[in-house]
PDB file of C-alpha atoms in Angstrom:
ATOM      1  CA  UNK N   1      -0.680  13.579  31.701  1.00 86.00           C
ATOM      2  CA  UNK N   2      -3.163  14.181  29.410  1.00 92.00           C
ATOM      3  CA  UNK N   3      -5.874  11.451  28.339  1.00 96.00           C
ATOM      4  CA  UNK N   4      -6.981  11.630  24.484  1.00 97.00           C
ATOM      5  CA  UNK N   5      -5.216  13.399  21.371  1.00 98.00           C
ATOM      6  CA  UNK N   6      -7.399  14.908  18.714  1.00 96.00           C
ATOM      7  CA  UNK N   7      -7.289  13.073  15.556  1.00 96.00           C
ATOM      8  CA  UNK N   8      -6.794  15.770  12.638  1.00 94.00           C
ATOM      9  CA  UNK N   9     -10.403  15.228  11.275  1.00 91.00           C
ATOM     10  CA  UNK N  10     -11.759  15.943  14.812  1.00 91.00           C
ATOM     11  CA  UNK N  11      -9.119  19.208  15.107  1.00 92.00           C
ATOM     12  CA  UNK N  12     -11.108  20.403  11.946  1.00 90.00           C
ATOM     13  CA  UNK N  13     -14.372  19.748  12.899  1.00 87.00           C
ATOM     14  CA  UNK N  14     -14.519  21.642  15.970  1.00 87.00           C
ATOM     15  CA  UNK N  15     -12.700  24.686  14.153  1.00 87.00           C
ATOM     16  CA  UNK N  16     -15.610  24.749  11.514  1.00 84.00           C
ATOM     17  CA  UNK N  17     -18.401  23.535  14.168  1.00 81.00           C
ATOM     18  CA  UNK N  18     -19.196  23.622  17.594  1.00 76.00           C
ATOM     19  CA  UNK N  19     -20.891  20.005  17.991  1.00 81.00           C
ATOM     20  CA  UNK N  20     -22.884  19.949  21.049  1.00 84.00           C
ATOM     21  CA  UNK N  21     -21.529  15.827  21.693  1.00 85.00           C
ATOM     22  CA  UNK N  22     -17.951  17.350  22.049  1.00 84.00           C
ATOM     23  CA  UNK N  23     -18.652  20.077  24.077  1.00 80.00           C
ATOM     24  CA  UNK N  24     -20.437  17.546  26.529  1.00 85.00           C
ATOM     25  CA  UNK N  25     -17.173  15.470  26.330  1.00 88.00           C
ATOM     26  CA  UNK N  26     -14.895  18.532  26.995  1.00 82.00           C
ATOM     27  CA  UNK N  27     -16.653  19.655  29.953  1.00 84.00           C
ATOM     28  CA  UNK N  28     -15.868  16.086  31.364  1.00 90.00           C
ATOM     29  CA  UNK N  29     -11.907  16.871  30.899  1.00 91.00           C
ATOM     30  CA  UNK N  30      -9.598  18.952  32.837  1.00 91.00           C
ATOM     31  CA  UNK N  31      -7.322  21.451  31.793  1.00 90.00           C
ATOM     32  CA  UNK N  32      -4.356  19.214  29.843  1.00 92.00           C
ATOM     33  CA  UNK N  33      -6.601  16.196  29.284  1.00 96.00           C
ATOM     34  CA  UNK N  34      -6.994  17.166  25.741  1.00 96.00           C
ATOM     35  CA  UNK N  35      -3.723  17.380  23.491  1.00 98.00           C
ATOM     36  CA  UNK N  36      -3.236  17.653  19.751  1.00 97.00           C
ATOM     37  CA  UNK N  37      -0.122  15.798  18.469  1.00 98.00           C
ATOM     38  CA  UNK N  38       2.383  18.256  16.735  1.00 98.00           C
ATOM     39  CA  UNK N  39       2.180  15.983  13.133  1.00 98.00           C
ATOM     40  CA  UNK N  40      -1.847  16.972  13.776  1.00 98.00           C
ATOM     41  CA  UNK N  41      -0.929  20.678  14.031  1.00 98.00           C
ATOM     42  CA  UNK N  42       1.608  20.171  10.795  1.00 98.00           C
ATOM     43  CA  UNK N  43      -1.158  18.913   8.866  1.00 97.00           C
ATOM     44  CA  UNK N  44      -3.558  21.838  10.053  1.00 97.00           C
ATOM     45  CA  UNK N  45      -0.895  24.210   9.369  1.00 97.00           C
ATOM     46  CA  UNK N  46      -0.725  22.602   5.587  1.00 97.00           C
ATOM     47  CA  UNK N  47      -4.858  23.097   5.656  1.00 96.00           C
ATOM     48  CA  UNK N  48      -4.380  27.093   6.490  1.00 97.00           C
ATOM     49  CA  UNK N  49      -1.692  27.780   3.756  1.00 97.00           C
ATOM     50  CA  UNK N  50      -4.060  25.675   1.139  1.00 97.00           C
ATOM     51  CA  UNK N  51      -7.487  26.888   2.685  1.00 96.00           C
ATOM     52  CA  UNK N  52      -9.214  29.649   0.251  1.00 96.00           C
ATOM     53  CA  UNK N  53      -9.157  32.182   3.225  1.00 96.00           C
ATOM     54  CA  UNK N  54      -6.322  31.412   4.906  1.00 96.00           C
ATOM     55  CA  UNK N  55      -6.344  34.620   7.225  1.00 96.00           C
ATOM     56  CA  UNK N  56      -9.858  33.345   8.763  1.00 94.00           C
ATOM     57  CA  UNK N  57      -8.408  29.153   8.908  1.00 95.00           C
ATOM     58  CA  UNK N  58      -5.555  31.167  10.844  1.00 96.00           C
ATOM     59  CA  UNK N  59      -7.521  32.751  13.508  1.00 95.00           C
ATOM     60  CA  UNK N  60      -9.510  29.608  13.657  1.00 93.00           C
ATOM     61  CA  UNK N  61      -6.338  27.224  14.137  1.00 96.00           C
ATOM     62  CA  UNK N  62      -5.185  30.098  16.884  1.00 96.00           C
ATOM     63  CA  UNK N  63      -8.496  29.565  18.691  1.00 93.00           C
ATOM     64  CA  UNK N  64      -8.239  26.168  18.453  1.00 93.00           C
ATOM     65  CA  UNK N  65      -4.844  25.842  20.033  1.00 95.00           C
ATOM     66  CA  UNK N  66      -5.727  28.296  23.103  1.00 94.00           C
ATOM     67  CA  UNK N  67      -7.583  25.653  24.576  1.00 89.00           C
ATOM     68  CA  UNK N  68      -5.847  22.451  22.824  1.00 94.00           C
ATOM     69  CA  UNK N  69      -2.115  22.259  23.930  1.00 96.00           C
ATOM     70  CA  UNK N  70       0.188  20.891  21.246  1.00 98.00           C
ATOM     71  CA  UNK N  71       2.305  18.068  22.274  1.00 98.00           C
ATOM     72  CA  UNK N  72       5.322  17.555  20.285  1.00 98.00           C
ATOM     73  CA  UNK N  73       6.522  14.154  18.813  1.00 98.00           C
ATOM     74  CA  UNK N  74       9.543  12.868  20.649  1.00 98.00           C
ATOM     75  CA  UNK N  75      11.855   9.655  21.132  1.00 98.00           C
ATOM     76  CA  UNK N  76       9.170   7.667  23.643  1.00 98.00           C
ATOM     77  CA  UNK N  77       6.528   8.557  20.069  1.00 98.00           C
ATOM     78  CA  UNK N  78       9.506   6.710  17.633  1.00 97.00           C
ATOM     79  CA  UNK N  79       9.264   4.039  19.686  1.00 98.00           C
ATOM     80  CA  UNK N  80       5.877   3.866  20.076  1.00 98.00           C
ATOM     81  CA  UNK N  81       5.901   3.766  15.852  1.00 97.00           C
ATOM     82  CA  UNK N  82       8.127   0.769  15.105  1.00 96.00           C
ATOM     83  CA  UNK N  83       5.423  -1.557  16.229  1.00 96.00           C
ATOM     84  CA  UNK N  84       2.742  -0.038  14.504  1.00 95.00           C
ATOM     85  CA  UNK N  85       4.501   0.801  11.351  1.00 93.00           C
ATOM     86  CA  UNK N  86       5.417  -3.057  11.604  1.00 94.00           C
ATOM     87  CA  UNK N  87       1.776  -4.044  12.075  1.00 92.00           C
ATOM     88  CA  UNK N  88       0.886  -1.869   8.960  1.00 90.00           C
ATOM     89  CA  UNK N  89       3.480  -2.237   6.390  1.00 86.00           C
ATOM     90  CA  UNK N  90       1.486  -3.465   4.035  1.00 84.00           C
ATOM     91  CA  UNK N  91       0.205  -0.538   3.911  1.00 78.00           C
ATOM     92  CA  UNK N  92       1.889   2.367   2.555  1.00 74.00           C
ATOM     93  CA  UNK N  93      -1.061   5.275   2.935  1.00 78.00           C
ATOM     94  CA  UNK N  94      -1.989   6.967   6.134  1.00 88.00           C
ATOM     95  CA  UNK N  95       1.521   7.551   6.911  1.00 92.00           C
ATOM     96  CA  UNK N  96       0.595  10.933   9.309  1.00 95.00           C
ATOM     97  CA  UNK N  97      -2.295   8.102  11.139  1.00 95.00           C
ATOM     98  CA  UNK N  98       0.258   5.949  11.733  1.00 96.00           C
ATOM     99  CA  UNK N  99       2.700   8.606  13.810  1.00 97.00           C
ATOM    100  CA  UNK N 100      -0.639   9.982  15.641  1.00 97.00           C
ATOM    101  CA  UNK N 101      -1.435   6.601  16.754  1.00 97.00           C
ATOM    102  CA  UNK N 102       2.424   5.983  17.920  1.00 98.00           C
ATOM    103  CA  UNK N 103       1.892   9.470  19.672  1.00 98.00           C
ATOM    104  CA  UNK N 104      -0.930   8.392  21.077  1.00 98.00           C
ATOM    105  CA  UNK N 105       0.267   4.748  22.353  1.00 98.00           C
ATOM    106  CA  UNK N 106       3.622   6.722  24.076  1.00 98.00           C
ATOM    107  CA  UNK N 107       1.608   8.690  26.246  1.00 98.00           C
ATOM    108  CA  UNK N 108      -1.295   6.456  26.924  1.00 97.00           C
ATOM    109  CA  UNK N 109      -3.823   8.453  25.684  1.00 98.00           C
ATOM    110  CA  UNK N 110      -7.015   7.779  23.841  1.00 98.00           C
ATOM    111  CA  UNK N 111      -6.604   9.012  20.190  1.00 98.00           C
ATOM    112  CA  UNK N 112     -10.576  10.686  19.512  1.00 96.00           C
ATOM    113  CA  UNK N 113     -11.244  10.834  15.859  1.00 95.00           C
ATOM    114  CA  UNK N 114     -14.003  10.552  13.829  1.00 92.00           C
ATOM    115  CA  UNK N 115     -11.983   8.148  11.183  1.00 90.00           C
ATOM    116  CA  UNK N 116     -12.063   5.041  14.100  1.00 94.00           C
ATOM    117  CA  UNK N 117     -12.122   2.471  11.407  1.00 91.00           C
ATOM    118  CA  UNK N 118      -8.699   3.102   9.862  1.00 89.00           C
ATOM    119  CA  UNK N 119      -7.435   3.747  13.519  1.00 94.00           C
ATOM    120  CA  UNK N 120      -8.285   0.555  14.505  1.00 93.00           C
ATOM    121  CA  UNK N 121      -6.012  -1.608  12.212  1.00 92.00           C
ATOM    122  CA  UNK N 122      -2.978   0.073  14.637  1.00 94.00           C
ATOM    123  CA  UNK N 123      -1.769  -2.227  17.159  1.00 95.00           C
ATOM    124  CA  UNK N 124      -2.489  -0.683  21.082  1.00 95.00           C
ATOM    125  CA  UNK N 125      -4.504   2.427  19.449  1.00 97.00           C
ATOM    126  CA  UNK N 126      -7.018   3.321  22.490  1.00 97.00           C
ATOM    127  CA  UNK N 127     -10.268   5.195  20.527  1.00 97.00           C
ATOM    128  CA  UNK N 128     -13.349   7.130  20.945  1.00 95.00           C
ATOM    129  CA  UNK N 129     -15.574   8.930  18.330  1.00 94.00           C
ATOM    130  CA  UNK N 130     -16.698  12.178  20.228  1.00 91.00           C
ATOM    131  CA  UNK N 131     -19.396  12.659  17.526  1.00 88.00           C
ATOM    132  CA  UNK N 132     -21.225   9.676  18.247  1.00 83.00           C
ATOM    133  CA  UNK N 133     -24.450   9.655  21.107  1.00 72.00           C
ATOM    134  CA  UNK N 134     -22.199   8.609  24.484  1.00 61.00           C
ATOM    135  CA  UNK N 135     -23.143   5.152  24.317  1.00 53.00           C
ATOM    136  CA  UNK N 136     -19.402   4.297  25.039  1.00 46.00           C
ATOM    137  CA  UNK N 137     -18.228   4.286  22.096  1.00 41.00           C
ATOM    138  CA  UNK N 138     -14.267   3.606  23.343  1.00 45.00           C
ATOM    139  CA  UNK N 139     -12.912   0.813  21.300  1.00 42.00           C
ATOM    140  CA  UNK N 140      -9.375  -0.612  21.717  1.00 40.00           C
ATOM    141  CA  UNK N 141      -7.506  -3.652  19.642  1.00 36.00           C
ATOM    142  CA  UNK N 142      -8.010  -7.043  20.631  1.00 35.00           C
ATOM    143  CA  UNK N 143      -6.493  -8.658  24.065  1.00 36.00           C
ATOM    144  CA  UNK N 144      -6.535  -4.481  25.092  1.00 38.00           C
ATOM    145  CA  UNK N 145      -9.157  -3.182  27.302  1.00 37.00           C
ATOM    146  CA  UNK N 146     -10.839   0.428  26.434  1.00 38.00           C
TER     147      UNK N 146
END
């Protein structure tokens, strides 16, 4: 079962850096405890057709997904997004957050992003910023425990 999903800005950041605070953090995981949710890999796909070399975002998205597994969206996910769509429906942007974060709630898993301030306005939404100093930077909603 794996334990966090990579947030799309995080997906990109390791495939144009290496950051030494997320290669600390991987070498804490297992095999399978990282995941990427398939609306993440639509929206990196979207970033390779658009990219000015999209040969080299290619390669780089291939890499990327070698050692990333991509976990598709299923029914357990809809469910997981009525709630949180509810929660939110105010709010009409960050439609693709929303449906991460529902991912992410359906399989218990920590969503790690560098964006944690417009992940935290999603109801159950378990987070970590990987880029930050580990200082415990885990945050969950309120009445949740990290």
């Amino acid at each position: 079962m794996p334990r966090y999903m990579l947030d799309t800005n995080m997906c990109i950041y390791l495939m144009n850096n290496q950051p030494e605070e997320v290669a600390r953090r991987f070498a804490q995981c297992y095999v399978g405890d990282v995941v990427m949710s398939s609306i993440t890999y639509a929206e990196l796909e979207y970033g390779v057709v658009v990219s000015a070399d999209p040969e080299k975002e290619r390669i780089n998205l291939a890499s990327l997904v070698e050692d990333i597994r991509v976990i598709p969206f299923d029914a357990a996910a809809g469910v997981a997004y009525g709630p949180i769509r509810q929660a939110t429906r105010d709010t009409r942007q960050d439609a693709l957050d929303k449906l991460i974060a529902a991912h992410a709630v359906s399989l218990n898993a920590t969503v790690v992003t560098n964006n944690v301030k417009d992940f935290a306005k999603y109801p159950g939404v378990l987070l970590e910023n990987w880029l930050e100093p580990l200082k415990g930077s885990s945050a969950a909603m309120p009445g949740q425990n990290p």
